[in-house]
XYZ file of C-alpha atoms in Angstrom:
452
model
C 88.094 -25.382 20.186
C 85.874 -28.304 19.196
C 82.261 -27.493 18.393
C 79.941 -29.617 20.527
C 77.076 -30.896 18.420
C 73.645 -31.715 19.884
C 73.499 -35.365 20.818
C 70.534 -37.689 20.755
C 71.326 -39.078 24.202
C 70.519 -35.694 25.719
C 66.977 -36.200 24.536
C 66.982 -39.796 25.754
C 67.864 -38.511 29.198
C 65.007 -36.043 29.002
C 67.042 -32.821 29.035
C 64.396 -31.126 26.878
C 60.803 -31.540 27.988
C 57.465 -30.074 27.026
C 54.487 -29.636 29.295
C 52.686 -32.833 30.293
C 49.839 -33.959 28.047
C 47.275 -36.730 28.283
C 49.303 -39.887 28.771
C 48.675 -42.398 25.956
C 50.944 -44.988 27.587
C 48.734 -45.378 30.682
C 45.621 -47.552 30.954
C 43.903 -46.911 34.280
C 42.183 -49.808 35.990
C 38.748 -48.523 34.895
C 39.541 -48.940 31.176
C 38.127 -52.454 31.166
C 35.086 -54.314 29.894
C 33.515 -56.797 32.297
C 32.903 -59.964 30.315
C 31.539 -62.118 33.151
C 30.637 -61.323 36.740
C 28.725 -62.964 39.555
C 29.094 -63.418 43.305
C 32.003 -65.843 42.742
C 34.253 -63.603 40.653
C 34.715 -61.878 37.325
C 36.612 -61.803 34.022
C 37.627 -58.411 32.654
C 39.154 -57.370 29.349
C 41.382 -54.312 28.961
C 40.653 -51.789 26.242
C 42.371 -52.570 22.923
C 45.809 -51.013 22.858
C 45.504 -49.706 19.289
C 42.189 -48.002 20.146
C 43.936 -45.985 22.855
C 46.705 -44.691 20.592
C 48.108 -45.174 17.112
C 51.497 -45.760 18.756
C 50.306 -49.274 19.503
C 49.439 -50.425 15.983
C 51.894 -53.281 16.530
C 49.765 -54.453 19.498
C 46.536 -54.844 17.494
C 46.497 -58.586 18.054
C 47.327 -58.603 21.779
C 44.686 -58.411 24.505
C 44.964 -58.409 28.294
C 42.446 -60.200 30.532
C 42.176 -60.511 34.300
C 40.490 -63.455 36.019
C 39.452 -63.001 39.643
C 37.661 -65.593 41.779
C 36.825 -66.156 45.418
C 38.063 -69.137 47.485
C 36.723 -72.568 46.510
C 35.368 -71.541 43.125
C 35.836 -72.893 39.607
C 35.997 -71.372 36.115
C 34.080 -73.993 34.125
C 35.609 -75.623 30.994
C 35.923 -73.576 27.834
C 38.239 -73.112 24.891
C 39.260 -69.929 23.098
C 40.478 -69.078 19.619
C 43.583 -67.448 21.095
C 46.934 -68.427 22.512
C 47.200 -67.487 26.192
C 50.154 -66.734 28.422
C 48.734 -67.118 31.930
C 50.415 -65.479 34.951
C 49.265 -65.928 38.544
C 49.319 -62.563 40.334
C 48.059 -63.771 43.722
C 46.391 -66.765 45.321
C 46.610 -70.499 44.669
C 44.978 -72.408 41.827
C 44.549 -75.786 40.185
C 44.681 -75.608 36.397
C 43.508 -78.660 34.448
C 44.444 -78.879 30.770
C 42.701 -81.441 28.565
C 44.284 -83.388 25.722
C 42.602 -85.891 23.379
C 43.839 -88.904 25.368
C 45.001 -87.371 28.619
C 44.682 -84.516 31.089
C 47.248 -82.691 33.197
C 46.586 -80.789 36.417
C 48.946 -78.203 37.882
C 49.146 -76.511 41.262
C 49.726 -72.829 40.559
C 50.815 -70.030 42.881
C 51.989 -66.433 42.639
C 54.648 -66.050 39.957
C 53.695 -69.176 37.993
C 53.508 -68.830 34.197
C 52.100 -71.263 31.627
C 51.106 -71.145 27.973
C 47.680 -72.391 26.896
C 47.658 -72.939 23.117
C 44.610 -71.817 21.152
C 41.786 -74.351 21.253
C 42.889 -75.907 24.547
C 40.005 -76.886 26.808
C 40.925 -75.986 30.385
C 39.360 -75.176 33.740
C 40.749 -73.273 36.707
C 39.913 -73.637 40.419
C 40.793 -71.405 43.374
C 42.092 -73.964 45.885
C 42.766 -71.517 48.713
C 40.534 -71.286 51.779
C 40.845 -67.519 52.265
C 42.610 -65.646 49.470
C 41.085 -64.503 46.172
C 42.735 -65.783 43.006
C 44.009 -63.217 40.489
C 45.270 -64.367 37.114
C 46.490 -62.219 34.229
C 46.260 -63.513 30.652
C 48.004 -62.141 27.599
C 45.848 -63.343 24.688
C 46.893 -63.566 21.025
C 43.835 -64.339 18.853
C 44.329 -66.701 15.897
C 41.192 -65.869 13.867
C 40.101 -62.244 13.902
C 42.733 -59.717 14.865
C 42.239 -58.378 18.375
C 38.990 -60.331 18.942
C 38.662 -63.353 21.235
C 35.870 -65.888 20.890
C 35.062 -68.381 23.641
C 33.381 -71.712 22.980
C 31.639 -73.225 25.994
C 31.082 -76.900 26.702
C 28.155 -75.882 28.891
C 25.299 -73.438 28.386
C 25.516 -69.942 29.822
C 23.120 -67.051 30.029
C 24.427 -65.355 26.899
C 25.867 -68.307 25.028
C 24.689 -71.853 24.384
C 26.920 -74.896 24.549
C 28.563 -75.431 21.179
C 27.209 -79.011 21.292
C 23.681 -77.628 20.922
C 24.690 -76.123 17.582
C 24.950 -79.499 15.885
C 21.984 -81.189 14.237
C 20.228 -84.152 15.848
C 21.592 -86.553 13.244
C 25.200 -85.471 13.803
C 24.880 -85.700 17.595
C 23.220 -89.136 17.469
C 25.906 -90.471 15.147
C 28.743 -88.862 17.113
C 27.658 -90.172 20.533
C 25.973 -93.337 19.251
C 22.933 -92.555 21.380
C 19.376 -91.276 21.067
C 19.049 -87.513 20.815
C 16.722 -87.423 23.830
C 19.455 -88.929 26.022
C 22.076 -86.537 24.634
C 19.790 -83.583 25.230
C 18.921 -84.710 28.749
C 22.537 -85.376 29.788
C 24.464 -82.614 28.021
C 22.052 -79.902 26.955
C 18.487 -79.883 28.336
C 19.108 -79.151 32.024
C 21.312 -76.221 31.154
C 18.707 -74.842 28.795
C 16.029 -75.078 31.530
C 18.368 -73.448 34.014
C 19.113 -70.682 31.532
C 15.431 -69.982 31.000
C 14.913 -69.853 34.762
C 17.773 -67.381 35.098
C 16.417 -65.259 32.265
C 13.106 -65.086 34.092
C 14.901 -64.034 37.279
C 16.844 -61.422 35.364
C 13.687 -60.008 33.838
C 12.031 -59.787 37.240
C 15.001 -58.376 39.146
C 16.403 -56.300 36.261
C 19.891 -57.448 37.062
C 22.725 -56.942 34.584
C 23.154 -59.509 31.833
C 26.122 -61.526 33.109
C 27.451 -65.047 32.682
C 25.864 -66.383 35.856
C 27.322 -69.883 35.740
C 30.791 -69.361 34.256
C 32.279 -69.221 37.769
C 30.726 -71.645 40.261
C 31.205 -72.646 43.899
C 32.911 -75.981 44.633
C 33.286 -77.997 47.823
C 36.477 -78.840 49.685
C 36.038 -82.463 48.606
C 35.814 -81.427 44.958
C 38.975 -79.317 45.346
C 40.757 -82.345 46.811
C 39.619 -84.472 43.874
C 40.940 -81.899 41.393
C 44.250 -81.759 43.295
C 45.022 -85.454 42.844
C 48.228 -85.958 40.825
C 48.571 -82.193 40.250
C 52.134 -81.104 39.517
C 53.824 -77.961 40.812
C 56.326 -75.691 39.086
C 60.018 -76.332 39.687
C 63.399 -75.057 38.548
C 63.495 -77.833 35.942
C 60.138 -76.786 34.471
C 61.609 -73.493 33.205
C 62.631 -75.341 30.031
C 59.402 -77.388 29.801
C 57.210 -77.161 26.719
C 53.953 -77.637 28.630
C 54.441 -77.346 32.420
C 54.218 -74.122 34.466
C 57.383 -72.300 35.471
C 57.840 -69.747 38.226
C 59.678 -66.452 37.894
C 60.786 -66.697 41.515
C 62.498 -70.058 40.968
C 65.330 -68.276 39.173
C 67.818 -65.802 40.541
C 66.888 -62.186 39.715
C 68.813 -60.774 36.773
C 69.179 -57.465 38.648
C 69.134 -57.184 42.422
C 70.258 -54.972 45.296
C 68.787 -53.616 48.519
C 66.405 -51.368 46.559
C 64.732 -53.987 44.360
C 64.708 -57.213 42.358
C 64.122 -57.862 38.663
C 63.101 -61.374 37.548
C 62.800 -62.263 33.884
C 62.435 -65.264 31.591
C 63.099 -64.675 27.890
C 62.055 -66.673 24.809
C 65.627 -67.939 24.463
C 65.259 -69.764 27.802
C 61.724 -71.143 27.536
C 60.108 -72.947 24.576
C 56.590 -71.826 25.541
C 57.653 -68.185 25.248
C 59.855 -68.740 22.204
C 56.913 -69.935 20.149
C 55.143 -66.584 20.684
C 58.296 -64.401 20.891
C 57.335 -63.120 24.343
C 59.252 -62.445 27.561
C 57.748 -62.336 31.044
C 59.161 -60.380 33.977
C 58.342 -59.381 37.535
C 59.822 -56.363 39.282
C 59.897 -55.643 43.012
C 60.743 -52.030 43.874
C 61.021 -51.200 47.543
C 59.375 -48.125 49.019
C 61.358 -44.976 48.240
C 63.378 -46.695 45.510
C 63.822 -46.219 41.774
C 64.230 -48.555 38.805
C 66.891 -46.572 36.950
C 66.263 -45.084 33.477
C 66.612 -47.651 30.697
C 65.100 -48.672 27.382
C 64.447 -51.917 25.495
C 66.029 -52.342 22.087
C 63.294 -54.496 20.499
C 60.592 -55.438 22.989
C 57.414 -53.480 23.691
C 56.537 -54.272 27.306
C 52.989 -54.314 28.734
C 53.206 -53.804 32.511
C 50.536 -54.159 35.218
C 50.855 -52.750 38.737
C 49.877 -55.686 40.939
C 50.579 -54.304 44.415
C 51.708 -51.002 45.885
C 51.860 -47.495 44.490
C 54.413 -45.562 42.508
C 55.034 -43.451 39.452
C 56.592 -43.890 36.041
C 58.215 -41.421 33.687
C 58.533 -42.332 30.029
C 60.267 -40.276 27.361
C 58.709 -40.154 23.911
C 58.229 -37.624 21.154
C 55.848 -34.723 21.379
C 52.335 -35.487 20.124
C 53.318 -38.961 18.976
C 49.963 -40.189 20.239
C 47.977 -37.961 17.916
C 46.642 -39.112 14.554
C 47.241 -35.638 13.085
C 50.924 -35.851 13.948
C 51.167 -39.222 12.266
C 49.587 -37.880 9.080
C 51.954 -34.889 9.108
C 54.932 -37.209 9.471
C 53.746 -39.289 6.496
C 53.392 -36.122 4.406
C 56.896 -34.978 5.379
C 58.331 -38.371 4.454
C 56.634 -38.230 1.052
C 57.990 -34.720 0.438
C 61.458 -35.630 1.711
C 61.346 -33.003 4.460
C 63.582 -33.405 7.495
C 61.571 -34.033 10.654
C 62.330 -32.007 13.746
C 61.065 -33.564 16.961
C 61.297 -32.560 20.550
C 61.021 -35.109 23.316
C 58.089 -35.200 25.697
C 57.925 -36.526 29.238
C 54.913 -38.733 29.944
C 54.378 -39.172 33.653
C 51.704 -40.923 35.696
C 51.005 -42.299 39.145
C 50.462 -46.030 39.474
C 47.905 -47.873 41.607
C 47.003 -51.585 41.705
C 45.329 -52.645 38.469
C 46.843 -49.874 36.332
C 48.568 -50.898 33.107
C 51.244 -49.004 31.213
C 53.017 -49.772 27.954
C 56.704 -49.178 27.220
C 57.361 -49.128 23.446
C 60.745 -50.292 22.196
C 63.384 -47.560 22.307
C 61.449 -45.392 24.772
C 63.431 -44.635 27.956
C 61.520 -45.234 31.193
C 62.057 -45.045 34.964
C 59.756 -46.273 37.743
C 59.716 -45.125 41.373
C 57.859 -46.657 44.326
C 56.007 -44.643 46.983
C 55.187 -47.966 48.681
C 56.508 -51.453 48.014
C 55.654 -51.890 44.335
C 55.189 -55.197 42.493
C 54.943 -55.154 38.698
C 54.405 -57.941 36.146
C 55.232 -57.426 32.478
C 54.825 -59.146 29.099
C 57.362 -58.213 26.427
C 56.263 -58.445 22.768
C 58.844 -59.027 20.002
C 61.228 -60.131 22.720
C 63.818 -62.344 21.050
C 67.288 -60.774 21.160
C 65.978 -57.812 23.146
C 68.662 -55.788 24.913
C 67.889 -53.676 27.973
C 70.149 -50.608 28.007
C 70.535 -48.643 31.238
C 71.242 -44.912 31.034
C 72.435 -44.543 34.640
C 74.071 -46.730 37.273
C 77.484 -48.209 37.912
C 77.021 -51.410 35.861
C 75.610 -51.977 32.355
C 75.482 -48.224 31.746
C 75.517 -47.821 27.978
C 76.570 -44.143 28.142
C 79.771 -45.055 29.976
C 80.817 -47.108 26.933
C 81.078 -44.050 24.674
C 84.657 -43.217 23.648
C 86.139 -40.165 25.358
C 86.617 -38.208 22.079
C 82.940 -38.772 21.265
C 81.933 -37.623 24.745
C 83.927 -34.423 24.135
C 81.972 -33.787 20.943
C 78.571 -34.948 22.144
C 78.005 -33.420 25.576
C 78.205 -29.844 26.881
C 80.640 -30.941 29.590
C 84.083 -32.379 29.035
C 84.652 -36.134 28.871
C 86.225 -35.933 32.332
C 83.159 -34.195 33.733
C 80.855 -36.753 32.080
C 82.844 -39.654 33.551
C 82.836 -38.059 36.983
C 79.077 -37.514 36.800
C 78.425 -41.111 35.745
C 80.506 -42.411 38.646
C 78.414 -40.490 41.200
C 75.810 -43.284 41.150
C 77.299 -46.232 43.037
C 74.191 -48.400 42.641
C 73.161 -50.394 39.570
C 69.648 -51.052 38.187
C 67.858 -49.868 41.375
C 68.719 -46.877 43.557
C 67.346 -44.485 46.174
C 64.596 -42.437 44.513
C 65.614 -39.340 46.461
C 68.541 -37.446 44.896
C 71.647 -37.321 47.077
C 71.592 -33.542 47.493
C 67.937 -33.529 48.609
C 68.551 -36.409 51.002
C 71.551 -34.634 52.595
C 69.568 -31.398 52.847
C 66.666 -33.271 54.452
C 69.025 -34.866 56.970
C 70.525 -31.466 57.810
C 67.060 -30.016 58.369
C 66.095 -32.921 60.615
C 69.338 -32.464 62.535
C 68.701 -28.740 62.896
C 65.154 -29.326 64.187
C 66.437 -31.947 66.625
C 69.050 -29.532 67.977
C 66.396 -26.836 68.526
C 64.009 -29.260 70.237
C 66.885 -30.475 72.360
C 67.020 -27.074 74.088
C 63.591 -27.527 75.622
């Protein structure tokens, strides 16, 4: 009789689990720093990934920001020392991007994606009459790793206009004008306004915030900004500078339980330059995105709408610095490492972020209609491997003799088990046996009540 050896896929499927520990893969919505906030909106920055866990050393130079603004408001012009991938989560916007001899304006809506190269001066308006604008930015700094610096054309409460940093002689020569005129037109009024706001802050003891980064605009001003603005289209998916929309393409996975939209670096030059993929996942209430893992990409996911839960399989204590040091010692001494898998599980609410490292199996269920948006790092040539489902199930590709050696059951039993799931990619989150039992119980209760 053949001896059945332990097989790594058993661990991938989570057959062996330890007790739950603090989840290093989850970033709750309160793990943010508010950079700017006033009555018109806010900008918030998520905690650095590598500060949360050593697992994310490869994410040291990636930051996640959320922009939120009320109807008829404007984020004033600025430029950053970081490349941005901008994704509209909800609302409608007008994005204006400046070039040395031109400017381009774009009408943006939910699902639109666009890259803003480092150093680009841009401004963003909420053009809707009722709905708040929510925008998610993946930022990749180009100067200091993990740190973003903004340079403002205008003065703010905590930061002067970068124009005011130049000497009088430079400014006079650059603008071919007297310094007094330059100061009056570009600098002085802002400085007076800033001093007035500082006085108000001192009197009212309000928090130190960027009071004029997000300002109110009129309907007429919105209409002016909208002139000649372009909208995303199916053709713009291959554009090097125009926005593209995830929803303009057919989902790569779809059935009655959910939809999975994705654009990879191979299909879009803006993403190729940064080796990033972008996806959006809709999981219907009571449904499950089946267990799978990514071969190369580490995916940063935000829960935009709805509630649910994810389960991710990793190694025990892989989030702990002590474990890392032990592993390094074992490698130096040539010792064989013995690791047991660990289930990391967490509930998801709007604003929560979770990270799926490459090679880590994950499944996501929805307790209400769940909408997720993800950025995949190191995405080129990534392969998504499903561990369950009728189609694209990598386990079903194993040769029968290997199945005999690898699993406790026979190859025939393995094949029969794999064929139980008739759905692919998405399925009912309630196991078949539990669903049938629940239906029997409901039928039994109905029959009893029917006697009254």
